[in-house]
Tab-separated table of C-alpha atoms in Angstrom:
chain	number	residue	atom	x	y	z
G	1	MET	CA	-27.253	-116.020	84.295
G	2	ALA	CA	-23.878	-115.897	82.533
G	3	PRO	CA	-22.617	-112.498	81.316
G	4	GLU	CA	-23.435	-111.495	77.767
G	5	PRO	CA	-20.642	-112.154	75.238
G	6	ALA	CA	-18.679	-109.061	74.290
G	7	ALA	CA	-18.037	-110.150	70.693
G	8	PRO	CA	-20.033	-111.900	67.945
G	9	LYS	CA	-19.551	-115.583	67.048
G	10	SER	CA	-18.630	-116.389	70.648
G	11	LEU	CA	-20.025	-119.920	70.424
G	12	GLY	CA	-17.155	-120.731	68.076
G	13	ASP	CA	-15.050	-120.867	71.252
G	14	PRO	CA	-15.293	-124.376	72.782
G	15	ALA	CA	-15.020	-122.965	76.304
G	16	ALA	CA	-17.884	-120.537	75.723
G	17	LEU	CA	-19.978	-123.306	74.175
G	18	ALA	CA	-19.272	-125.617	77.131
G	19	MET	CA	-20.344	-122.877	79.540
G	20	ARG	CA	-23.575	-122.290	77.621
G	21	ARG	CA	-24.359	-126.010	77.591
G	22	ALA	CA	-23.613	-126.249	81.300
G	23	MET	CA	-26.421	-123.779	81.925
G	24	LEU	CA	-28.843	-126.371	80.547
G	25	GLU	CA	-27.347	-129.250	82.511
G	26	THR	CA	-27.323	-127.472	85.875
G	27	PRO	CA	-30.561	-128.146	87.779
G	28	GLY	CA	-32.576	-124.949	87.764
G	29	GLY	CA	-29.961	-123.255	85.598
G	30	ALA	CA	-32.288	-122.105	82.814
G	31	PRO	CA	-35.935	-122.484	83.880
G	32	HIS	CA	-36.977	-119.720	81.480
G	33	ILE	CA	-36.242	-121.915	78.464
G	34	GLU	CA	-37.297	-125.328	79.778
G	35	PRO	CA	-40.857	-125.110	78.341
G	36	LEU	CA	-39.361	-124.135	74.979
G	37	ARG	CA	-36.885	-127.013	75.138
G	38	ALA	CA	-39.800	-129.351	75.819
G	39	LEU	CA	-41.579	-128.000	72.729
G	40	ALA	CA	-38.386	-128.472	70.712
G	41	ARG	CA	-38.157	-132.098	71.835
G	42	THR	CA	-41.788	-132.694	70.882
G	43	ILE	CA	-41.233	-131.239	67.418
G	44	ALA	CA	-38.023	-133.242	66.978
G	45	ALA	CA	-39.826	-136.468	67.833
G	46	GLU	CA	-42.738	-135.731	65.511
G	47	ARG	CA	-40.569	-134.602	62.593
G	48	SER	CA	-37.721	-137.111	63.143
G	49	ALA	CA	-35.215	-134.279	62.827
G	50	PRO	CA	-33.072	-132.210	65.218
G	51	VAL	CA	-34.538	-129.037	66.702
G	52	PRO	CA	-32.001	-126.712	68.369
G	53	ASP	CA	-32.526	-125.292	71.831
G	54	PRO	CA	-33.131	-121.575	72.361
G	55	ASP	CA	-30.141	-119.737	73.786
G	56	PRO	CA	-30.325	-119.646	77.606
G	57	LEU	CA	-28.862	-116.124	77.564
G	58	ASP	CA	-31.996	-114.930	75.757
G	59	GLY	CA	-35.379	-114.216	77.319
G	60	GLY	CA	-37.064	-117.587	76.864
G	61	VAL	CA	-40.702	-117.618	77.928
G	62	ALA	CA	-40.337	-114.083	79.324
G	63	ALA	CA	-39.444	-112.716	75.870
G	64	ARG	CA	-41.324	-109.674	74.644
G	65	LEU	CA	-39.981	-109.932	71.096
G	66	LEU	CA	-40.171	-113.110	69.025
G	67	LEU	CA	-37.677	-113.009	66.171
G	68	LEU	CA	-38.607	-115.686	63.657
G	69	LEU	CA	-35.919	-116.768	61.199
G	70	GLU	CA	-36.486	-119.401	58.508
G	71	THR	CA	-34.823	-122.718	59.402
G	72	PRO	CA	-31.823	-123.841	61.495
G	73	GLY	CA	-28.521	-123.468	59.672
G	74	PRO	CA	-25.510	-125.813	59.671
G	75	ALA	CA	-24.070	-124.212	62.831
G	76	ILE	CA	-26.619	-125.947	65.032
G	77	PHE	CA	-24.893	-129.296	64.468
G	78	ARG	CA	-21.902	-127.752	66.260
G	79	THR	CA	-23.689	-125.830	68.999
G	80	GLY	CA	-27.235	-127.156	69.352
G	81	PHE	CA	-28.527	-123.604	69.865
G	82	VAL	CA	-30.550	-121.078	67.923
G	83	SER	CA	-28.367	-118.134	68.866
G	84	ARG	CA	-27.039	-114.769	67.777
G	85	ASP	CA	-23.696	-116.083	69.057
G	86	ASN	CA	-23.296	-118.931	66.564
G	87	ALA	CA	-20.148	-118.619	64.470
G	88	THR	CA	-21.916	-117.641	61.266
G	89	GLY	CA	-22.283	-114.471	59.258
G	90	THR	CA	-26.047	-114.505	59.745
G	91	SER	CA	-25.717	-114.668	63.532
G	92	ALA	CA	-23.067	-111.951	63.596
G	93	ASN	CA	-25.253	-109.666	61.503
G	94	LEU	CA	-28.257	-110.376	63.687
G	95	SER	CA	-26.293	-109.646	66.853
G	96	ARG	CA	-25.105	-106.341	65.407
G	97	PHE	CA	-28.526	-105.225	64.172
G	98	LEU	CA	-30.222	-106.076	67.485
G	99	ALA	CA	-27.549	-104.190	69.426
G	100	GLU	CA	-27.900	-101.161	67.150
G	101	ALA	CA	-31.671	-101.195	67.730
G	102	GLY	CA	-31.124	-101.164	71.490
G	103	ILE	CA	-33.200	-104.312	71.977
G	104	ALA	CA	-32.251	-105.980	75.242
G	105	ARG	CA	-31.242	-109.594	74.979
G	106	ARG	CA	-33.526	-110.574	77.854
G	107	ASP	CA	-36.467	-109.315	75.780
G	108	THR	CA	-35.827	-111.605	72.806
G	109	LEU	CA	-36.477	-115.153	71.712
G	110	ILE	CA	-34.978	-116.349	68.437
G	111	TRP	CA	-36.855	-119.232	66.807
G	112	ASN	CA	-37.359	-120.575	63.279
G	113	ALA	CA	-40.481	-120.680	61.128
G	114	VAL	CA	-39.485	-124.278	60.293
G	115	PRO	CA	-37.906	-125.167	63.631
G	116	TRP	CA	-36.360	-128.488	62.656
G	117	VAL	CA	-33.252	-129.092	60.535
G	118	ILE	CA	-34.238	-129.727	56.907
G	119	HIS	CA	-30.814	-130.541	55.461
G	120	ALA	CA	-28.397	-133.405	56.059
G	121	GLU	CA	-25.416	-132.841	58.336
G	122	GLY	CA	-22.572	-131.450	56.257
G	123	ALA	CA	-24.872	-130.217	53.491
G	124	LEU	CA	-25.420	-126.568	52.679
G	125	ASN	CA	-28.478	-124.922	54.127
G	126	ARG	CA	-31.418	-124.375	51.813
G	127	ALA	CA	-34.695	-122.501	51.846
G	128	PRO	CA	-37.730	-124.358	53.198
G	129	LYS	CA	-40.139	-125.925	50.756
G	130	ARG	CA	-43.808	-124.960	50.747
G	131	ALA	CA	-44.742	-128.354	52.184
G	132	GLU	CA	-42.301	-127.826	55.054
G	133	MET	CA	-43.753	-124.399	55.792
G	134	ARG	CA	-47.251	-125.886	55.894
G	135	ALA	CA	-46.061	-128.700	58.168
G	136	ALA	CA	-44.479	-126.165	60.531
G	137	GLU	CA	-47.516	-123.909	60.867
G	138	PRO	CA	-49.294	-125.997	63.566
G	139	TYR	CA	-46.301	-125.463	65.882
G	140	LEU	CA	-46.877	-121.702	65.988
G	141	ALA	CA	-49.830	-122.004	68.377
G	142	PRO	CA	-47.971	-123.923	71.108
G	143	LEU	CA	-45.007	-121.587	70.671
G	144	LEU	CA	-47.113	-118.465	71.145
G	145	ASP	CA	-48.888	-120.072	74.098
G	146	LEU	CA	-45.502	-120.161	75.851
G	147	LEU	CA	-44.923	-116.437	75.235
G	148	PRO	CA	-47.692	-114.530	77.040
G	149	GLY	CA	-45.740	-111.268	77.301
G	150	LEU	CA	-45.036	-110.699	73.614
G	151	ALA	CA	-45.135	-107.089	72.462
G	152	ALA	CA	-44.066	-107.728	68.848
G	153	VAL	CA	-42.973	-110.362	66.351
G	154	VAL	CA	-40.251	-109.833	63.750
G	155	LEU	CA	-40.324	-112.067	60.676
G	156	ALA	CA	-36.879	-112.243	59.063
G	157	GLY	CA	-36.867	-113.322	55.452
G	158	ARG	CA	-39.429	-114.129	52.777
G	159	PHE	CA	-40.318	-117.595	54.051
G	160	ALA	CA	-40.646	-116.479	57.673
G	161	GLY	CA	-42.893	-113.719	56.358
G	162	GLU	CA	-45.392	-116.335	55.250
G	163	ALA	CA	-46.150	-117.032	58.915
G	164	ARG	CA	-47.804	-113.606	59.254
G	165	PRO	CA	-51.426	-114.710	58.592
G	166	ALA	CA	-51.208	-117.536	61.127
G	167	ILE	CA	-49.645	-115.308	63.784
G	168	GLU	CA	-52.196	-112.562	63.234
G	169	ALA	CA	-55.013	-115.105	63.530
G	170	LEU	CA	-53.555	-116.548	66.735
G	171	ARG	CA	-52.749	-113.176	68.343
G	172	PRO	CA	-55.027	-110.514	66.836
G	173	GLY	CA	-53.563	-107.056	67.239
G	174	LEU	CA	-50.033	-108.203	68.058
G	175	PRO	CA	-47.627	-106.052	65.987
G	176	VAL	CA	-45.860	-108.080	63.297
G	177	VAL	CA	-42.863	-106.560	61.496
G	178	ALA	CA	-41.253	-108.062	58.385
G	179	VAL	CA	-37.554	-107.515	57.620
G	180	PRO	CA	-35.101	-109.015	55.137
G	181	HIS	CA	-33.136	-112.041	56.280
G	182	PRO	CA	-29.842	-111.032	57.979
G	183	SER	CA	-27.789	-113.572	56.031
G	184	PRO	CA	-24.716	-112.019	54.360
G	185	THR	CA	-26.092	-113.420	51.102
G	186	TYR	CA	-28.892	-110.831	51.307
G	187	VAL	CA	-27.284	-108.073	53.367
G	188	CYS	CA	-24.441	-107.672	50.886
G	189	THR	CA	-26.691	-107.389	47.845
G	190	ALA	CA	-27.545	-103.702	48.386
G	191	PRO	CA	-27.269	-101.028	51.101
G	192	SER	CA	-31.067	-100.862	51.186
G	193	VAL	CA	-31.233	-104.330	52.765
G	194	SER	CA	-29.418	-103.225	55.913
G	195	THR	CA	-31.512	-100.058	55.963
G	196	ARG	CA	-34.732	-102.092	55.882
G	197	ILE	CA	-33.525	-104.408	58.661
G	198	ARG	CA	-32.579	-101.439	60.843
G	199	ALA	CA	-35.924	-99.746	60.184
G	200	GLY	CA	-37.868	-102.895	61.032
G	201	LEU	CA	-35.973	-103.512	64.262
G	202	ALA	CA	-36.383	-99.851	65.221
G	203	GLU	CA	-40.129	-100.285	64.758
G	204	ALA	CA	-40.043	-103.422	66.916
G	205	ALA	CA	-38.047	-101.573	69.584
G	206	ALA	CA	-40.687	-98.861	69.612
G	207	HIS	CA	-43.378	-101.480	70.258
G	208	LEU	CA	-41.334	-102.808	73.179
G	209	ALA	CA	-41.086	-99.311	74.622
G	210	GLY	CA	-44.782	-98.543	74.142
G	211	PRO	CA	-47.867	-99.644	76.094
G	212	ARG	CA	-47.866	-103.344	76.896
G	213	PHE	CA	-49.824	-105.409	74.359
G	214	THR	CA	-52.922	-107.098	75.773
G	215	GLN	CA	-54.119	-110.250	74.060
G	216	ARG	CA	-57.652	-109.901	72.793
């Protein structure tokens, strides 16, 4: 596996992006995300919309922490990845908060509550509609089926938070932690937002360090 980037927004560098994409194109280069890529392709075909790949530097199907954001942002048209390394303020904040919490990259999978792109290329991102959230809910079961070692789920943002009942029904007893969305739009509104994100990720880190969750 390639070394972890030393700075945020690394996928803004064409060379770094080419190296990350090469991991997917090399036979056997990223087997830990291939089942997730297959799910992404299925969703893309059914929704007639792009679904970004998970970052091959993350944990993939071996992840112990699922971090669910809301919907892919405009950066995925440039990179094709759901990643903390995208050249956006949200990704940079997320990278920083995860590092502060001491959560190992290999333990994480970043996904979206609505996993497909809901805005036109070149348009500003927007919040998912209720109908889109309902349409996305059936994809949670196949996602969780690919993640047998989960110890916790973090729901980032109000819309991602609406996935809690479905996740709790699918994995009874699995710890679910809600935090504010790491977008600069929210983080900059008040110091309490960053405090709540840090507290939530610290709670998630504690679940990762505790006894391994056993599915009931």
